[in-house]
CSV table of C-alpha atoms in Angstrom, one decimal:
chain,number,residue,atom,x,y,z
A,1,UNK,CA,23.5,26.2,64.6
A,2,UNK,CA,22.0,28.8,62.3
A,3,UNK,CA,21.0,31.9,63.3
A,4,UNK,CA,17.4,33.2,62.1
A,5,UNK,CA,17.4,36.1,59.3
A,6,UNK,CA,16.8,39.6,60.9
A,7,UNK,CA,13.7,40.9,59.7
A,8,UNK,CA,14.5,43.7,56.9
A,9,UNK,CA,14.2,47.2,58.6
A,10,UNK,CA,11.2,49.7,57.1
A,11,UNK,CA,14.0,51.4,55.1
A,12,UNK,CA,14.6,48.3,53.4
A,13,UNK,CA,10.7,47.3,52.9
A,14,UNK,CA,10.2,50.0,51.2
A,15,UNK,CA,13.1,50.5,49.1
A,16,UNK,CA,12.3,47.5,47.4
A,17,UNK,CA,8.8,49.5,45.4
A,18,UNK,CA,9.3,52.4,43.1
A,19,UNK,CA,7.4,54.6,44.1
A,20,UNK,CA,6.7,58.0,41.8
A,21,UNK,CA,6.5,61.0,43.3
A,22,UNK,CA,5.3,64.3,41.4
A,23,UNK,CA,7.9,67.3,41.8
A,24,UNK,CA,7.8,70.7,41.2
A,25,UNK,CA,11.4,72.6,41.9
A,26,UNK,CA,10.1,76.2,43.5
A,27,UNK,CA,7.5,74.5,45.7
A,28,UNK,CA,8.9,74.3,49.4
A,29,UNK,CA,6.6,71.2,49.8
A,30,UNK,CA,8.3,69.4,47.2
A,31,UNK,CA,11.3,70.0,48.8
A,32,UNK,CA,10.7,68.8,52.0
A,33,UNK,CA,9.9,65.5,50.5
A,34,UNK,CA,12.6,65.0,48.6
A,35,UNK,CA,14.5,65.6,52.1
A,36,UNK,CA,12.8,63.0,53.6
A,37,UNK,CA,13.2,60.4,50.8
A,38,UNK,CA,16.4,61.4,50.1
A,39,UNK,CA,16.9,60.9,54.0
A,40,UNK,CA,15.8,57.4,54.1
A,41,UNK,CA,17.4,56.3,51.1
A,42,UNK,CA,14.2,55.3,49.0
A,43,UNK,CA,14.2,55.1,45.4
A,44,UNK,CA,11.3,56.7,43.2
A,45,UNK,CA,10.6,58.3,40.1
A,46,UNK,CA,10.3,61.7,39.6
A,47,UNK,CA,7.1,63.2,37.7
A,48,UNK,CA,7.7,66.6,37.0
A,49,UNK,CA,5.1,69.5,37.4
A,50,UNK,CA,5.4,72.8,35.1
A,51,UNK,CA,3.9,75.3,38.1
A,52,UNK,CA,4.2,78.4,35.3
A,53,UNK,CA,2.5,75.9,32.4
A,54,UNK,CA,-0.6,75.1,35.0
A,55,UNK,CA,0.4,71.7,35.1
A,56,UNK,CA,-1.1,71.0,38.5
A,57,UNK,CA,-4.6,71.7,37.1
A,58,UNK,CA,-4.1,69.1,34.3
A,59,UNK,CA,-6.5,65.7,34.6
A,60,UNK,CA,-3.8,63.4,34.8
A,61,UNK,CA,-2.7,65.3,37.7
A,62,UNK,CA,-6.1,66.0,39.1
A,63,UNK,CA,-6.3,61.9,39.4
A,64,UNK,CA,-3.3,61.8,41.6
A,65,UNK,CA,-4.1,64.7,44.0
A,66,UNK,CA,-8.0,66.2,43.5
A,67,UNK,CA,-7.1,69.6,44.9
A,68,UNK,CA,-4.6,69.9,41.8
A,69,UNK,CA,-1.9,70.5,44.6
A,70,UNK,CA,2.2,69.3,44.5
A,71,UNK,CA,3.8,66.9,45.7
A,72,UNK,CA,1.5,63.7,44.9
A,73,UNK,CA,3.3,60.2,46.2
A,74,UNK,CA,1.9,57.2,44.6
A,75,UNK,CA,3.3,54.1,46.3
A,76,UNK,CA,1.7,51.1,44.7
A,77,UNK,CA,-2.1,51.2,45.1
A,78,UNK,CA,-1.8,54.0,47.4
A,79,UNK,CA,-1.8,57.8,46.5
A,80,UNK,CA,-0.7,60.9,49.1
């Protein structure tokens, strides 16, 4: 008799999407994230933010997170 597939844990859902996240190294916030992923073992890109160069403030930027603020996670469709 066979026995039925365990479903896939969330860990393993998600680590299946890329997702991108946006990353500036001084920010504390930033860090924290990359704990957490890092943490639950999920893959993403990393989009990096020049604080110094104003970066945050730039319209591509301002698409992902309206208050210009770091980090930004888009995860398919779906933008923190």
């Amino acid at each position: 008799k066979r026995r039925p597939k365990a479903a896939p844990t969330a860990t393993e859902r998600w680590s299946k999407r890329k997702m991108k996240r946006s990353d500036a190294p001084p920010s504390g916030n930033c860090h924290k994230v990359r704990m957490v992923l890092s943490f639950l073992r999920l893959d993403y890109d990393k989009v990096p933010i020049a604080l110094p160069n104003q970066e945050q403030k730039s319209s591509e930027h301002l698409a992902r997170h309206p208050l210009g603020k770091v980090p930004a996670i888009k995860d398919g469709d779906v933008t923190v």
